[in-house]
Amino acid sequence: MLPLFDQSAGGLRLKTLIDLMGELGWKLVFGSLALREESPGILSTPSGLASYENALRRSGVTRCVFGVDEISVYLKETGRGLDMVFLSFPHVTNALLPLVRTHCPVASIVYDMVDFHGLRMSRQADVEKNEPLRKEAEKQRAIEVACARSADLTLAINEEERAAMLALAPEAVIEVMPNVFHMPEHAPAGVEARKDLLFIGGFWHKPNGDAVAWFVDRIWPLVRSAEPDVISRIVGSNPSNEVLALGAQPGIEVLGYVPDVAPLLESHRVSIAPLRWGAGTKGKVGQALSHGLPVVATPIGAEGMALRDGEHLLVAEDERGFAQHVIELLRDDELWRRLSLGGREHMATMFSTHVIKHKLDEVLRG
């Protein structure tokens, strides 16, 4: 489907890479595995589909094709002239890679893992003690390994997932391609004008629903008892009924989808990433740090960006430690200023548009 760049981290990653490829001079055609009429959510409406398709055109995409049949026709007509086919997400790659190999004999095939889905599912199975899910995770991992082995180049979102895939597919060619994080040109608002907690995450992505439920049930009472006036706001598209129900708890506000989160990032005191399972790089964490908003995260939430506890953010694995870090950031202005600066400088050095654009150019042309 078309990348929902304002609703999901995976969609934002894909859209940003398309933006950069357009800027680097690539001529782009976008293929959606989903048919037009089967696109989900806002893409199921004519206006929604047109809006996201027009966004791709502004990025340099000259044409969009939908469904395997349209993609097949396009590849039969033009495949011999293609230099590169970029396949994003394992289910897309698994479905289309044989077709691409058949019709694009000289094209380099690049597979973007986005995150290691099998790893994420395995971690979920560990948390939930779910043996059927563990078996599904093993099947998913096998699909991803096959994709990496079959592609000419595989992109991993961080060094940890590159190493994990190489351990399973040592013959694969894998490069790290981090997410891009937009750095606001202006300095972030100071601590004096800020208050409250913020969680951002799309709820089609299951780890986010688990994260906010765990936070509200196990961590929020500890924070609230120490800071009874603080509010925690939950932001993200497609909240489930279970997530919406969290708004009945004292001090919890579920805002749902917010088109522009920048004002929220500028006005809140602490960003939280209480993820118990997941994989890849957490867009919510990088986005907050890029805006100078300090983050309290679990180890899962903090992974993949070379972040150091106490220098760029605060990390805690258990409920009491997480709550204590939140309370510290609510009360300690000097700690807040130090983490705000440290996190923002780290993101600018490692993940800014300029840095990743240069890396993408090297990888794709190398």
XYZ file of C-alpha atoms in Angstrom:
366
model
C 0.000 0.000 0.000
C 1.017 3.632 -0.236
C 3.210 4.708 2.694
C 1.163 6.261 5.504
C 4.038 8.492 6.490
C 2.039 10.469 9.046
C 0.614 7.386 10.768
C 3.334 4.743 11.007
C 7.093 4.658 11.458
C 7.487 2.121 8.648
C 5.500 4.315 6.286
C 7.545 7.346 7.267
C 10.796 5.454 6.683
C 9.706 4.393 3.194
C 8.425 7.858 2.259
C 11.628 9.503 3.501
C 13.815 7.115 1.511
C 11.686 7.851 -1.567
C 12.188 11.581 -0.935
C 15.953 11.117 -0.758
C 16.100 8.892 -3.835
C 14.195 11.541 -5.773
C 16.616 14.213 -4.590
C 19.529 11.996 -5.627
C 18.227 11.870 -9.189
C 16.560 8.467 -9.371
C 13.517 8.199 -11.653
C 10.866 6.535 -9.530
C 7.787 4.356 -10.067
C 5.931 3.103 -6.970
C 4.327 -0.325 -6.837
C 1.748 -1.144 -4.162
C 1.198 -4.815 -3.417
C -2.346 -3.944 -2.307
C -4.969 -3.202 -4.936
C -6.460 0.295 -5.004
C -9.817 -1.022 -3.829
C -8.231 -3.100 -1.045
C -6.139 -0.342 0.505
C -6.910 0.004 4.246
C -7.920 2.901 6.443
C -7.813 6.354 4.923
C -6.466 4.849 1.691
C -9.860 3.179 1.148
C -11.394 6.584 0.364
C -10.795 8.280 -3.023
C -9.662 11.503 -1.374
C -7.310 9.698 1.004
C -5.756 7.619 -1.766
C -5.313 10.719 -3.924
C -3.712 12.639 -1.060
C -1.018 10.039 -0.391
C -0.452 9.379 -4.087
C 0.040 13.111 -4.684
C 2.544 13.177 -1.819
C 4.581 10.534 -3.645
C 4.409 12.530 -6.869
C 5.802 15.569 -5.062
C 8.709 13.331 -4.048
C 9.471 12.520 -7.679
C 7.351 9.404 -8.258
C 6.081 9.519 -11.844
C 3.612 6.642 -11.659
C 1.892 4.366 -9.128
C 0.811 0.812 -9.965
C -1.417 -1.289 -7.718
C -1.620 -5.044 -7.180
C 0.421 -7.939 -8.497
C -1.270 -7.916 -11.914
C -0.514 -4.236 -12.609
C 3.010 -4.631 -11.289
C 3.524 -7.704 -13.471
C 2.388 -5.871 -16.600
C 4.630 -2.935 -15.779
C 7.660 -5.160 -15.207
C 7.049 -7.110 -18.432
C 6.972 -3.825 -20.353
C 9.878 -2.014 -18.686
C 11.765 -4.461 -16.467
C 14.735 -4.917 -18.796
C 15.454 -1.209 -18.558
C 15.333 -0.916 -14.788
C 18.573 -0.321 -12.892
C 17.237 -1.008 -9.414
C 14.170 -2.454 -7.719
C 13.724 -1.395 -4.107
C 11.547 -3.786 -2.094
C 10.373 -2.615 1.313
C 9.008 -4.951 4.029
C 9.423 -8.749 4.019
C 5.875 -9.622 2.927
C 6.227 -7.392 -0.141
C 9.664 -8.777 -0.946
C 8.545 -12.379 -0.512
C 5.598 -11.815 -2.863
C 7.368 -9.840 -5.587
C 11.009 -10.883 -5.679
C 10.510 -13.898 -8.017
C 8.549 -11.661 -10.412
C 11.294 -9.045 -10.312
C 14.027 -11.606 -10.987
C 12.092 -12.901 -13.983
C 11.480 -9.573 -15.680
C 14.401 -7.393 -14.490
C 17.547 -9.349 -15.408
C 20.022 -6.483 -14.934
C 18.384 -4.627 -12.050
C 19.945 -4.654 -8.596
C 17.417 -5.835 -6.038
C 17.491 -4.023 -2.720
C 15.506 -5.432 0.212
C 14.740 -3.091 3.107
C 13.981 -5.122 6.235
C 12.415 -2.038 7.918
C 12.776 -3.976 11.145
C 13.457 -7.625 11.890
C 9.838 -8.788 12.084
C 10.680 -12.305 13.263
C 12.733 -10.868 16.118
C 9.874 -8.589 17.153
C 7.412 -11.502 17.118
C 9.805 -13.677 19.118
C 10.120 -10.988 21.787
C 6.342 -10.696 21.938
C 6.102 -14.440 22.409
C 8.579 -14.224 25.285
C 6.590 -11.495 27.047
C 3.258 -13.250 26.516
C 4.636 -16.787 26.963
C 2.876 -17.642 23.725
C 4.211 -20.815 22.108
C 2.030 -20.673 18.941
C 3.298 -17.136 18.339
C 6.871 -18.338 18.809
C 6.341 -20.851 16.000
C 4.928 -18.081 13.800
C 7.994 -16.002 14.633
C 10.236 -18.821 13.427
C 8.318 -18.988 10.138
C 8.561 -15.226 9.737
C 12.281 -15.304 10.439
C 12.743 -17.941 7.736
C 10.949 -15.716 5.219
C 13.178 -12.780 6.099
C 16.341 -14.840 5.866
C 15.278 -16.086 2.429
C 14.644 -12.503 1.305
C 18.093 -11.400 2.475
C 19.753 -14.326 0.729
C 17.919 -13.662 -2.525
C 18.408 -9.892 -2.716
C 21.570 -8.292 -4.070
C 21.623 -5.910 -1.119
C 19.728 -5.934 2.166
C 19.237 -2.838 4.304
C 19.037 -3.235 8.077
C 17.828 -0.384 10.228
C 20.653 -0.673 12.751
C 23.878 -2.546 13.433
C 22.226 -4.930 15.891
C 19.756 -6.216 13.295
C 22.469 -6.379 10.636
C 24.458 -8.654 12.940
C 21.387 -10.733 13.768
C 20.614 -11.310 10.091
C 24.241 -12.036 9.179
C 24.315 -14.700 11.880
C 21.492 -16.453 10.041
C 22.520 -15.579 6.465
C 26.298 -14.995 6.440
C 26.389 -14.956 2.651
C 23.993 -11.985 2.415
C 25.235 -8.487 1.604
C 23.808 -6.244 4.327
C 24.316 -2.550 4.976
C 22.924 -0.421 7.784
C 20.490 2.278 6.648
C 19.139 4.163 9.666
C 15.944 6.166 9.779
C 16.116 9.856 8.973
C 15.013 12.266 11.690
C 14.139 15.793 10.720
C 15.961 18.342 12.837
C 13.920 21.507 13.501
C 15.811 24.635 12.535
C 14.819 26.512 15.681
C 16.024 25.737 19.179
C 13.523 23.756 21.268
C 11.332 25.494 23.812
C 12.871 25.717 27.247
C 11.885 23.653 30.225
C 10.010 26.488 31.922
C 7.020 26.407 29.568
C 6.660 22.620 29.513
C 4.598 20.110 31.464
C 3.115 16.609 31.299
C 4.007 13.343 29.555
C 3.647 12.340 25.908
C 3.445 9.002 24.108
C 3.362 8.922 20.297
C 2.827 5.734 18.292
C 0.518 4.276 15.665
C -1.681 1.504 17.038
C -1.713 -0.732 13.999
C 1.741 -1.547 15.394
C 0.959 -3.960 18.225
C 3.913 -3.159 20.537
C 2.490 0.336 21.030
C -0.834 -0.896 22.399
C 0.972 -3.211 24.797
C 3.300 -0.370 25.845
C 0.596 2.108 26.812
C -1.481 -0.565 28.565
C 1.541 -1.615 30.653
C 2.419 2.003 31.398
C -1.084 2.978 32.523
C -1.582 -0.179 34.571
C 1.814 -0.546 36.256
C 3.788 2.709 36.010
C 1.270 5.546 35.907
C -0.045 5.012 39.461
C 3.515 5.425 40.787
C 4.039 8.637 38.815
C 0.625 10.011 39.696
C 1.078 9.411 43.418
C 4.260 11.489 43.357
C 3.002 14.141 40.909
C -0.805 14.250 41.247
C -1.309 17.128 38.784
C 0.613 15.634 35.871
C -1.237 14.528 32.705
C -0.152 11.767 30.310
C -1.296 12.120 26.693
C -1.435 9.217 24.253
C -1.214 10.161 20.580
C -1.397 7.894 17.546
C -3.553 6.718 14.678
C -5.962 3.779 14.829
C -6.262 3.354 18.604
C -8.097 0.174 19.569
C -11.042 0.130 21.942
C -8.649 -1.056 24.645
C -6.409 1.966 24.084
C -9.356 4.362 23.995
C -10.585 2.894 27.280
C -7.348 3.974 28.965
C -8.678 7.526 28.766
C -11.063 6.673 31.606
C -8.116 6.511 34.007
C -7.428 9.698 36.011
C -4.871 11.888 34.288
C -4.805 9.915 31.018
C -5.887 11.612 27.779
C -6.122 9.597 24.547
C -5.935 12.065 21.654
C -5.773 9.580 18.770
C -4.449 10.771 15.421
C -2.898 14.242 15.442
C -1.841 15.542 11.988
C 0.963 17.746 13.304
C 2.672 16.594 16.500
C 5.311 19.338 16.539
C 3.354 21.565 18.979
C 3.020 18.598 21.342
C 6.741 17.892 21.164
C 7.398 21.550 21.955
C 5.059 21.770 24.942
C 5.506 18.502 26.852
C 8.099 17.846 29.515
C 8.804 14.117 29.035
C 8.368 11.629 26.201
C 7.834 8.007 27.206
C 8.657 4.810 25.309
C 7.598 1.957 27.635
C 7.975 -0.783 25.022
C 8.209 -4.333 26.334
C 8.815 -5.871 22.911
C 9.552 -4.716 19.386
C 12.465 -4.425 16.992
C 14.210 -1.904 14.806
C 14.634 1.752 15.679
C 11.836 3.505 17.537
C 10.638 6.526 15.585
C 8.908 7.981 18.633
C 12.226 8.101 20.493
C 14.240 9.622 17.667
C 11.518 12.143 16.896
C 11.337 13.344 20.485
C 15.117 13.590 20.874
C 15.397 15.498 17.590
C 13.007 18.087 19.022
C 14.968 18.348 22.259
C 12.336 16.480 24.282
C 13.935 14.138 26.834
C 12.849 10.504 26.750
C 12.385 7.779 29.334
C 12.523 4.383 27.611
C 12.849 0.688 28.261
C 15.914 -1.067 26.795
C 13.734 -2.169 23.857
C 12.616 1.430 23.326
C 16.168 2.752 23.421
C 17.835 0.185 21.158
C 19.253 0.723 17.699
C 20.486 4.331 17.826
C 23.673 4.065 19.920
C 21.962 6.013 22.706
C 23.663 6.170 26.095
C 21.666 6.043 29.300
C 22.126 9.238 31.310
C 23.664 11.124 28.395
C 21.025 11.040 25.653
C 17.978 9.657 27.519
C 17.039 7.692 30.639
C 16.533 3.914 30.477
C 14.725 1.616 32.917
C 13.539 -1.970 32.555
C 11.165 -2.302 35.510
C 8.062 -0.355 36.488
C 9.513 1.336 39.578
C 12.683 2.423 37.827
C 10.714 3.776 34.872
C 8.424 5.777 37.152
C 11.402 7.146 39.095
C 13.079 8.388 35.911
C 9.872 10.115 34.836
C 9.570 11.812 38.225
C 13.223 12.910 38.070
C 12.673 14.591 34.705
C 9.516 16.280 35.939
C 11.372 17.761 38.917
C 14.991 18.292 37.869
C 15.406 21.196 35.445
C 19.162 20.758 35.107
C 18.826 17.066 34.237
C 16.150 17.998 31.694
C 18.396 20.596 30.032
C 21.363 18.233 29.879
C 19.382 15.412 28.277
C 17.592 17.786 25.911
C 20.903 19.041 24.568
C 22.643 15.664 24.552
C 19.837 13.867 22.763
C 19.408 16.558 20.134
C 23.126 16.754 19.359
C 23.341 12.971 19.019
C 20.449 12.855 16.570
C 21.881 15.698 14.469
C 25.257 13.963 14.259
C 23.978 10.479 13.457
C 20.540 10.668 11.832
C 19.961 14.034 10.159
C 18.705 14.242 6.579
C 22.134 15.309 5.303
C 23.910 12.395 6.983
C 21.508 9.693 5.800
C 21.191 11.134 2.288
C 24.944 10.842 1.836
C 24.935 7.282 3.181
C 22.019 6.242 0.960
C 23.785 7.605 -2.115
C 26.943 5.665 -1.252
C 25.063 2.429 -0.641
C 22.822 2.519 -3.715
C 25.522 3.579 -6.130
C 28.181 1.353 -4.589
